[in-house]
GROMACS .gro file of C-alpha atoms in nm:
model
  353
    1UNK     CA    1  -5.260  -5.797  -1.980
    2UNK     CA    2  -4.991  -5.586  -1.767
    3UNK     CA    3  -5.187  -5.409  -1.484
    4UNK     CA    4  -4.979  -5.069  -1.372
    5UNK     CA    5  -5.137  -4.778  -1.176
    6UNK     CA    6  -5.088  -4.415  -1.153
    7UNK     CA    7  -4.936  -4.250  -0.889
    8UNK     CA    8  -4.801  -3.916  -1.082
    9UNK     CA    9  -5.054  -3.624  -1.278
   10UNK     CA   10  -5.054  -3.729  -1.627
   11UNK     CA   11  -4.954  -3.380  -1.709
   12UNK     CA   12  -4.611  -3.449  -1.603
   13UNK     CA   13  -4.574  -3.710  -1.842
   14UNK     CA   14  -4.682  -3.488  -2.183
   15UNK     CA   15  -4.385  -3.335  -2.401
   16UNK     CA   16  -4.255  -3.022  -2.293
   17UNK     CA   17  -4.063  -2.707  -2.419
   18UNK     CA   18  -3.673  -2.750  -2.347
   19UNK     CA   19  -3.496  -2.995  -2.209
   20UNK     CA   20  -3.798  -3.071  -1.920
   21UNK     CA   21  -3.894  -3.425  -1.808
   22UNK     CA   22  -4.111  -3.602  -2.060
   23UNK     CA   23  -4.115  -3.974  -2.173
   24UNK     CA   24  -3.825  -4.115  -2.343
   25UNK     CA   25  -4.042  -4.124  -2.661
   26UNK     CA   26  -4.103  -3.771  -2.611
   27UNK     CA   27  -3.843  -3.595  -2.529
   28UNK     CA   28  -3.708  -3.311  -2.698
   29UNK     CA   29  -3.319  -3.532  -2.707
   30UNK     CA   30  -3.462  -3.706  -3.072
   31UNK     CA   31  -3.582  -3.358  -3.227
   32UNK     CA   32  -3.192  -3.222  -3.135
   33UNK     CA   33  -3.078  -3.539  -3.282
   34UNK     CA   34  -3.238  -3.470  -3.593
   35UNK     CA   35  -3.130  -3.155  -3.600
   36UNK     CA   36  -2.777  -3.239  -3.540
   37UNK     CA   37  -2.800  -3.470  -3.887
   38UNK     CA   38  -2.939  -3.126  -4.070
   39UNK     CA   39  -2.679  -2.908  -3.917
   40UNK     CA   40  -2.412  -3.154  -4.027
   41UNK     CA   41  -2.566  -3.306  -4.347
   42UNK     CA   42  -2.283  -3.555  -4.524
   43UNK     CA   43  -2.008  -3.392  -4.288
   44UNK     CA   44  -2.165  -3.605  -4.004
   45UNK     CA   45  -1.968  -3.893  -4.148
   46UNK     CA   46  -1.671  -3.781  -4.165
   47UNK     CA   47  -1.560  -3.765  -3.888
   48UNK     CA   48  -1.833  -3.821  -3.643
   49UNK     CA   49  -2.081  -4.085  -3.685
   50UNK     CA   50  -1.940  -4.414  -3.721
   51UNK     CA   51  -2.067  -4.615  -4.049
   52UNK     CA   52  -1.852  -4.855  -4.133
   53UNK     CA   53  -1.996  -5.158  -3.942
   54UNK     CA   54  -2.316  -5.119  -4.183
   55UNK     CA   55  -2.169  -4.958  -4.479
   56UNK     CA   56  -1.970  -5.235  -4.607
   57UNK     CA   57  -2.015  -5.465  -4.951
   58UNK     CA   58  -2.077  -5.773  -4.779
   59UNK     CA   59  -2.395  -5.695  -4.637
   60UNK     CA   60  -2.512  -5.485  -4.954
   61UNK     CA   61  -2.448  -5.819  -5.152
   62UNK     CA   62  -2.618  -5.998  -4.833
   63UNK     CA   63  -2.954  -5.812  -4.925
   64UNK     CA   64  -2.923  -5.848  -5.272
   65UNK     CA   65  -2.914  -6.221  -5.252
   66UNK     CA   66  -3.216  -6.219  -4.991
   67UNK     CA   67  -3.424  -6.015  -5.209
   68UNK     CA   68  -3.392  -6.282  -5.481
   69UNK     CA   69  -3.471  -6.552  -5.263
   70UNK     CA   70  -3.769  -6.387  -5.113
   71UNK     CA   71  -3.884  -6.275  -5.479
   72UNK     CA   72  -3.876  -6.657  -5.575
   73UNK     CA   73  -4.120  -6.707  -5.306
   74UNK     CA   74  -4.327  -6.379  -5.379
   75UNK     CA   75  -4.391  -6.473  -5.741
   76UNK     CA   76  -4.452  -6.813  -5.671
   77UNK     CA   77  -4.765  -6.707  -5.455
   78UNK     CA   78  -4.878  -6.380  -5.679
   79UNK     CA   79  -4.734  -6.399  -5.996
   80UNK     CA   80  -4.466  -6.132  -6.168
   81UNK     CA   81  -4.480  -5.777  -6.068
   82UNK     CA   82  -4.671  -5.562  -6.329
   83UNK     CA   83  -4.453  -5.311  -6.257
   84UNK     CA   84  -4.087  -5.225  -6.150
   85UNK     CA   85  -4.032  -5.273  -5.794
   86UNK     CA   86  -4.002  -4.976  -5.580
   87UNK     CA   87  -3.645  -5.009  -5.332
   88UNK     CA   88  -3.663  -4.741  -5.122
   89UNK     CA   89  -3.364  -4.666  -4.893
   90UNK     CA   90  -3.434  -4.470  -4.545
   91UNK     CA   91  -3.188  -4.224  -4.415
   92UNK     CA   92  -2.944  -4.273  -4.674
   93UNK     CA   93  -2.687  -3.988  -4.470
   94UNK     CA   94  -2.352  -4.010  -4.688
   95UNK     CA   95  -2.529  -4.225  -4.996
   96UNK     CA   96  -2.204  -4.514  -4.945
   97UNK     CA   97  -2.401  -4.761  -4.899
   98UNK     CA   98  -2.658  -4.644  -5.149
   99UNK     CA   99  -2.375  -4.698  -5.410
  100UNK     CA  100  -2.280  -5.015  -5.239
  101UNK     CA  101  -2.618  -5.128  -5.312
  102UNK     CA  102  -2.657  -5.044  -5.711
  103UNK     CA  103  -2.343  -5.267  -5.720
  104UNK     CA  104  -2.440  -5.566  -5.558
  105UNK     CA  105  -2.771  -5.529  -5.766
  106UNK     CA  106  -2.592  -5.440  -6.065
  107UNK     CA  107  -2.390  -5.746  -6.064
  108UNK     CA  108  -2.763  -5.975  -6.044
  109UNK     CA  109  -2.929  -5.819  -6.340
  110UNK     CA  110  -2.935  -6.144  -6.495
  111UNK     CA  111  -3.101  -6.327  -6.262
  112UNK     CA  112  -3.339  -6.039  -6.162
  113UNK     CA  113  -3.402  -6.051  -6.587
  114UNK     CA  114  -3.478  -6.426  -6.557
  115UNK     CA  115  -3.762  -6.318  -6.275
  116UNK     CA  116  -3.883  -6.107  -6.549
  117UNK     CA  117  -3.863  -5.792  -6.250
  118UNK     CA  118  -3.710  -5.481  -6.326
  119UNK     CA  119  -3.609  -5.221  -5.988
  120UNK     CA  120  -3.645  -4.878  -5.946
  121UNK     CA  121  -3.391  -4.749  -5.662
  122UNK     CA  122  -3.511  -4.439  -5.456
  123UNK     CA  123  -3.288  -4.303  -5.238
  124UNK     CA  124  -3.429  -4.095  -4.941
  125UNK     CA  125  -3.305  -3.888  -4.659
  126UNK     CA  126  -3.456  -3.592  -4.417
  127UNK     CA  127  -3.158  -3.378  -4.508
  128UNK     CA  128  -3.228  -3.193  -4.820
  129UNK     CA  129  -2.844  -3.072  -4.804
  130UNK     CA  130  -2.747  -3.470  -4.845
  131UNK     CA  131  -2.918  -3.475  -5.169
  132UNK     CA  132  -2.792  -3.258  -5.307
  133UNK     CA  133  -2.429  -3.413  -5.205
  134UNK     CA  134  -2.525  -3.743  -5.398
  135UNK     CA  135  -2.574  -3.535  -5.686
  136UNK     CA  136  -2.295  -3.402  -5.712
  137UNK     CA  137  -2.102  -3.727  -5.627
  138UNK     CA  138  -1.888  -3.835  -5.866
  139UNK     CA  139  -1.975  -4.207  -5.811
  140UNK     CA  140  -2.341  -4.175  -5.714
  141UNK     CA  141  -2.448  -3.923  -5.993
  142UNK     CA  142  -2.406  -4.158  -6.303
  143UNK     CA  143  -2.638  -4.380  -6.139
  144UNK     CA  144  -2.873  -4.064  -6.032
  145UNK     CA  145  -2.893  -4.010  -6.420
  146UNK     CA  146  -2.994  -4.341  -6.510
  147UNK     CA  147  -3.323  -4.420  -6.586
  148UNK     CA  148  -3.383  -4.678  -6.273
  149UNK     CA  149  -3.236  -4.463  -6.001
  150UNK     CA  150  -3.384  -4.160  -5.821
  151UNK     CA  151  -3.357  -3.955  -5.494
  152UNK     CA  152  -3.617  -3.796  -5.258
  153UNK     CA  153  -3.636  -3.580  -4.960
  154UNK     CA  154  -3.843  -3.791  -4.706
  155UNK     CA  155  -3.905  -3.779  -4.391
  156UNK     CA  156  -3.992  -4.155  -4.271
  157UNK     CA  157  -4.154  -4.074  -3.975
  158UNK     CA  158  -4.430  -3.907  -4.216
  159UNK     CA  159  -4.740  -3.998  -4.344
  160UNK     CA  160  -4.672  -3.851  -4.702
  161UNK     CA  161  -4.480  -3.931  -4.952
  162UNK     CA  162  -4.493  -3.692  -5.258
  163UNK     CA  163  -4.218  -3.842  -5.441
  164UNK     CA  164  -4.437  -4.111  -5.538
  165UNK     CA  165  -4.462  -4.088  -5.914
  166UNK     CA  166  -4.758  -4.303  -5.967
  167UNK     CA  167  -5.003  -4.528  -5.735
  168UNK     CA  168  -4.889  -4.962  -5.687
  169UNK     CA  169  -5.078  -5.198  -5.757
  170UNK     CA  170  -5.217  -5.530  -5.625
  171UNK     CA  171  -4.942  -5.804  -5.740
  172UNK     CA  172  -4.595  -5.572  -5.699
  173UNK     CA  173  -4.462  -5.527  -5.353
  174UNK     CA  174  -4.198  -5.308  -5.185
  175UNK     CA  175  -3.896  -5.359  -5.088
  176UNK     CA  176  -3.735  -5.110  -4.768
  177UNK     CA  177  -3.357  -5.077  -4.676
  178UNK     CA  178  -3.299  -4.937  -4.345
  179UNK     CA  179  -2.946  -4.882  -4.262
  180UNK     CA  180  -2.806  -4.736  -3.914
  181UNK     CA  181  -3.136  -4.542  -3.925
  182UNK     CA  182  -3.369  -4.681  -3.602
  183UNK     CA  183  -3.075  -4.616  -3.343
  184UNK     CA  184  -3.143  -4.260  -3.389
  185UNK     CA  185  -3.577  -4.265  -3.393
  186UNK     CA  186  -3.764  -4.223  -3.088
  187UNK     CA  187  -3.724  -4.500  -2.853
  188UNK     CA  188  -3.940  -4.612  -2.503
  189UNK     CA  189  -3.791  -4.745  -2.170
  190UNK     CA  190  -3.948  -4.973  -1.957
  191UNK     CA  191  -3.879  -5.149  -1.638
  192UNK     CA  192  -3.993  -5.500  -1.507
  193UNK     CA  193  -3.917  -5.504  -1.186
  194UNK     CA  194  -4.036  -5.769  -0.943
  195UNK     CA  195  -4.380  -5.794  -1.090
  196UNK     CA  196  -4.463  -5.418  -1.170
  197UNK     CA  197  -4.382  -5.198  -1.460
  198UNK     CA  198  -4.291  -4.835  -1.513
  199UNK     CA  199  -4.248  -4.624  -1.780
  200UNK     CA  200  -3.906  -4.438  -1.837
  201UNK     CA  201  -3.880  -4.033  -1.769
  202UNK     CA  202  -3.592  -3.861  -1.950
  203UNK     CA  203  -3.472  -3.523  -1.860
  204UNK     CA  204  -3.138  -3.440  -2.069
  205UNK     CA  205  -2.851  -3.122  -2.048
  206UNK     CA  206  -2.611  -3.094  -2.269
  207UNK     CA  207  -2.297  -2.847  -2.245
  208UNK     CA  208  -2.294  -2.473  -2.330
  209UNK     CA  209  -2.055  -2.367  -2.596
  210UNK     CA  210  -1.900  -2.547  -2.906
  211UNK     CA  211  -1.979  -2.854  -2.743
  212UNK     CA  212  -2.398  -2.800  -2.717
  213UNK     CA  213  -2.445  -2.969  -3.083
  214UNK     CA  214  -2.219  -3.289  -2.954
  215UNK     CA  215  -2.466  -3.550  -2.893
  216UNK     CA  216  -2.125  -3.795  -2.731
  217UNK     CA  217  -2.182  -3.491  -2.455
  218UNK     CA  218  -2.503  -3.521  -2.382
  219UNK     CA  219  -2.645  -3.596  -2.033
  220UNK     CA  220  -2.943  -3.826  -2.076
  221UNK     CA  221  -3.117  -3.930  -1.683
  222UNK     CA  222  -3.430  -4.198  -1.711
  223UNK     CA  223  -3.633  -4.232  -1.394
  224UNK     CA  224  -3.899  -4.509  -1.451
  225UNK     CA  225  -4.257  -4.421  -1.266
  226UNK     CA  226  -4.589  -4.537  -1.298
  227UNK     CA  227  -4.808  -4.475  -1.612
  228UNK     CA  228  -5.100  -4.556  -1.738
  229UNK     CA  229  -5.112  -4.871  -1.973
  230UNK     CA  230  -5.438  -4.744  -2.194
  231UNK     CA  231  -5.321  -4.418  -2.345
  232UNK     CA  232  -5.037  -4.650  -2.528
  233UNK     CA  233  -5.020  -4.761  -2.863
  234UNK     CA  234  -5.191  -5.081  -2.920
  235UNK     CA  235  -4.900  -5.252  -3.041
  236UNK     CA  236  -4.681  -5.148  -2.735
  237UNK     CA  237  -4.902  -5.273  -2.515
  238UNK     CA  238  -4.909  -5.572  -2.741
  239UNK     CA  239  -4.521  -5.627  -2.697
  240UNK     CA  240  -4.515  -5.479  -2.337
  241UNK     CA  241  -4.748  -5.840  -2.272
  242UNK     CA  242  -4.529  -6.064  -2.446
  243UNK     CA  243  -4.251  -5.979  -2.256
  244UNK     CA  244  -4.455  -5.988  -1.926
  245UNK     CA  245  -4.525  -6.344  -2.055
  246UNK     CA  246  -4.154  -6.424  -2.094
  247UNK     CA  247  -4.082  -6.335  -1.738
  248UNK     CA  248  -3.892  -6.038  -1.812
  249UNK     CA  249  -3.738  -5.829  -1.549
  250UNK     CA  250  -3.503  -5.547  -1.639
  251UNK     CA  251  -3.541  -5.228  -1.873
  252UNK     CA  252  -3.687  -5.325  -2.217
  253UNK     CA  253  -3.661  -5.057  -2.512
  254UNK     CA  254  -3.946  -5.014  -2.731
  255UNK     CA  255  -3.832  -4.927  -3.082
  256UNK     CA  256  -4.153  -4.679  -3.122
  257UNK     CA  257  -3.998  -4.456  -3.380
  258UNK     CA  258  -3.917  -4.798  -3.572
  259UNK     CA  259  -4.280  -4.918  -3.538
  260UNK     CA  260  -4.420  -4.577  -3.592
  261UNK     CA  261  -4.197  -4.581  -3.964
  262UNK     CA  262  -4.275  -4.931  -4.061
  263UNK     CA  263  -4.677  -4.835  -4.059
  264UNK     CA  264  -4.601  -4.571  -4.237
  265UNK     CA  265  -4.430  -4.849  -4.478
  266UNK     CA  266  -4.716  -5.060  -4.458
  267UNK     CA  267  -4.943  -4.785  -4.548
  268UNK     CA  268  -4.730  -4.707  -4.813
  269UNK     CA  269  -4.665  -5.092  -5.003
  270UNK     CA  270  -5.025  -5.138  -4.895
  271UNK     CA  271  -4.903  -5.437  -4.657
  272UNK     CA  272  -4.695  -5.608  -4.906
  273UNK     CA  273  -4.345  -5.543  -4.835
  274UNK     CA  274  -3.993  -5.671  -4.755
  275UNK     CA  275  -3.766  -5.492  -4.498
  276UNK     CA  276  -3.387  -5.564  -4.488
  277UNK     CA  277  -3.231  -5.336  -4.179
  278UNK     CA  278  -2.852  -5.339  -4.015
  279UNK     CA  279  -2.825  -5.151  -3.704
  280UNK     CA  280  -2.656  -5.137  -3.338
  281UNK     CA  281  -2.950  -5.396  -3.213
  282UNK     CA  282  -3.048  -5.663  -2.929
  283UNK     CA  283  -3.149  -5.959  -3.218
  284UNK     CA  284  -3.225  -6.259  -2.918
  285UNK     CA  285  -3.456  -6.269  -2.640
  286UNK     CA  286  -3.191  -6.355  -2.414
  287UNK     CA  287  -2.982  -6.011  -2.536
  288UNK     CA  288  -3.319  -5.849  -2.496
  289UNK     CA  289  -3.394  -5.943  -2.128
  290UNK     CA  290  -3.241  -5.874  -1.760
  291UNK     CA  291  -3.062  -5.502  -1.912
  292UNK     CA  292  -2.987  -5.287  -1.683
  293UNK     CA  293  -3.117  -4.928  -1.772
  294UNK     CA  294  -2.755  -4.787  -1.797
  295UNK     CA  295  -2.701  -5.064  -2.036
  296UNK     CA  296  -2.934  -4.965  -2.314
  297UNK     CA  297  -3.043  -4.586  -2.272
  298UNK     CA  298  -2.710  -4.458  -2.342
  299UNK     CA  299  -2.610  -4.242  -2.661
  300UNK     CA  300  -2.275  -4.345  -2.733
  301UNK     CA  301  -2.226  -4.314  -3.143
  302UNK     CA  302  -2.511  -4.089  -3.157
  303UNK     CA  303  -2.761  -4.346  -3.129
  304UNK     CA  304  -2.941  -4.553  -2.863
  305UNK     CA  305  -2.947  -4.947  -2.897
  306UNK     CA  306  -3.275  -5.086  -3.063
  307UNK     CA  307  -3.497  -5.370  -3.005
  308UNK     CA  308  -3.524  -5.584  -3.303
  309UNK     CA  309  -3.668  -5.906  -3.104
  310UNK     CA  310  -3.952  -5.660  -3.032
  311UNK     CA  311  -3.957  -5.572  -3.391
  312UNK     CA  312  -3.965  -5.917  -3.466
  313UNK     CA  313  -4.268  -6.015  -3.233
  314UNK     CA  314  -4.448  -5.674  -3.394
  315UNK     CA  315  -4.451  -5.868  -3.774
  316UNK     CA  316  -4.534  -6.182  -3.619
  317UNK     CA  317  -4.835  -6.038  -3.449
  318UNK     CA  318  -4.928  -5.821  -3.742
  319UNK     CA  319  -4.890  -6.195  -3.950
  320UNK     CA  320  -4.604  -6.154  -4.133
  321UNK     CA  321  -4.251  -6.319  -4.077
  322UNK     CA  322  -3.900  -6.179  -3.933
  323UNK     CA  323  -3.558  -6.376  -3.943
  324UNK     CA  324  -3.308  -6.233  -3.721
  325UNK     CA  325  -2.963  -6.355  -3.624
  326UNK     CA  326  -2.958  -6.685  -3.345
  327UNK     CA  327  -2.668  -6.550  -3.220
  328UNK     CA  328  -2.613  -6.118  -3.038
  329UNK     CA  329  -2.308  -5.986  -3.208
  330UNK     CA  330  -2.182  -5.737  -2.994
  331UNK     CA  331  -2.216  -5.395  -3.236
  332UNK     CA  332  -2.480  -5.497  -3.515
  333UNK     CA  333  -2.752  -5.710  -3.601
  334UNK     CA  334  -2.945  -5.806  -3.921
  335UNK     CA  335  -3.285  -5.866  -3.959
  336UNK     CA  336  -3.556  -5.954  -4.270
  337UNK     CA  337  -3.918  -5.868  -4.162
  338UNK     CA  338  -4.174  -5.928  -4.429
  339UNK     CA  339  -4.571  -5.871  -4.431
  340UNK     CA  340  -4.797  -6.000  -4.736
  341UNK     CA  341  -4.746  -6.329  -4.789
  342UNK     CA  342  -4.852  -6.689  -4.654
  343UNK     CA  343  -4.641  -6.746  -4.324
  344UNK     CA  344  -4.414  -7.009  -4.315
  345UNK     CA  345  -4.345  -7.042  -4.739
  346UNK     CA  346  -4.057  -6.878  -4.760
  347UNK     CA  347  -3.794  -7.131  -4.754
  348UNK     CA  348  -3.527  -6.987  -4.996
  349UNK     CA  349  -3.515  -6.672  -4.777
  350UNK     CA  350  -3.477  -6.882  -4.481
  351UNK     CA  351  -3.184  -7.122  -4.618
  352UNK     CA  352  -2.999  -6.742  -4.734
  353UNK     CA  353  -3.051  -6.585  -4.392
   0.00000   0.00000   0.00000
């Protein structure tokens, strides 16, 4: 295990009022964030948060076709749903890629028919005003009126979900769509530096004036101290290992938002589930190691780079799979984590991805 020691009163390292020094994880900089996204609902996309990269048709049809190949696995090992299978999309924003996604499933209904599985699509965002933008949509509300689409105001950091119509059951899983959504969740710096580690410290201004709400303005400054290792969440100190194993040295991000969200999905598809997510990502081990804190704790594009190697060791440890990318594209990466199955059956998925 990673040994680290404590120099500093634990009380300066506990969430404050303001803009005061507090963890990375903790600081007030991802409560503004989400408040920015309220403030701005759909306009956010307009003109200021970039969504093209994961917005786009090929990587709607991308997920359809995985989904089919990782149902020809799931069936094989459990039999047919008994009922339709939830997909729920997370932080849906502008709903484009929501529509996107009906099309590219649309165009499968045959082979989803051949399955014998029928889908129910929920879309979900924090932002009640974005709801009620989809609809009112001229392209998303014919769909919102059909029979196997619905939307809900969630908040996936939660542990509720009241727009749950009626409870799962043993033999139909879940399937998750996270788009462009765990850049802007609570994130964790740390550094490995010749042997030790520290935790990152984040103290943030941002400008008076019309300019306060502009996240591209604000001034985020991490100083990494010590910390101690037991008051963090099992599975960070899990990950915080591996990569002590691997030699690391640099700053590593901890996606905790991300992990935080997918046991709330785990809770929620009672550990059978299938997660297809797009983001501004580190998707190798060699991406992932030797950053520079600069590097990685920036947020440019209203969002802060996350780790899905780490993401990928957290279903491996928890025993389910992850197939990420071989290669670090320099804006986005792709991943497929899955939890509720036999490791290592799911060749299909693998020959898709």
């Amino acid at each position: 295990m990673i040994s680290t020691s404590i120099d500093s009163p634990e009380s300066q390292a506990s969430p404050e009022s303001g803009n005061a020094v507090a963890w990375l994880c903790e600081s007030s900089i991802w409560s503004r964030l989400a408040d920015f996204y309220q403030e701005k609902g759909k306009k956010a996309w307009q003109s200021e948060v970039p969504f093209q990269i994961t917005s786009n048709p090929q990587i709607a049809t991308a997920y359809v076709e995985t989904l089919l190949a990782w149902l020809e696995g799931w069936i094989a090992q459990h039999g047919q749903p008994k009922r339709p299978i939830r997909i729920v999309e997370l932080g849906a924003g502008h709903g484009v890629f929501s529509l996107m996604m009906l099309r590219a499933l649309s165009e499968q209904e045959g082979v989803f028919a051949r399955l014998g599985v029928t889908i129910h699509y929920v879309i979900t965002d924090l932002v009640e005003a974005n709801l009620l933008a989809w609809q009112e949509d001229p392209l998303l509300k014919p769909w919102l009126q059909s029979e196997g689409v619905s939307c809900a105001q969630w908040d996936c950091l939660a542990d509720q979900h009241p727009w749950m119509e009626e409870p799962s059951d043993s033999q139909t899983p879940w399937v998750f769509v996270a788009n462009y959504l765990f850049d802007s969740l609570p994130q964790d710096a740390y550094l490995f530096e010749k042997g030790t580690l520290k935790r990152g410290r984040a103290q943030w201004e941002s400008p008076t004036g019309t300019q306060a709400n502009d996240p591209n303005q604000w001034n985020l400054a991490v100083e990494f101290t010590d910390f101690d290792a037991t008051k963090l969440p099992i599975a960070t100190r899990g990950l915080l290992t591996e990569y002590h194993n691997m030699g690391a040295e640099g700053c590593i991000l901890i996606p905790d938002g991300a992990i935080r969200c997918i046991e709330t999905l785990r809770d929620l598809s009672q550990d059978r589930m299938l997660l297809l997510s797009s983001d501004k990502a580190l998707s190798t081990q060699s991406s992932t190691l030797g950053r520079r804190p600069e590097e990685i704790t920036s947020f440019a594009s209203y969002s802060m780079l996350v780790n899905f190697h780490a993401l990928q060791l957290y279903f491996q440890h928890e025993g389910g799979e992850a197939w990420l990318q071989d290669t670090q594209q320099e804006f986005l990466a792709s991943g497929v984590f899955s939890i509720g199955h036999r490791p290592g059956t799911y060749f299909a998925l693998e020959r898709t991805f």
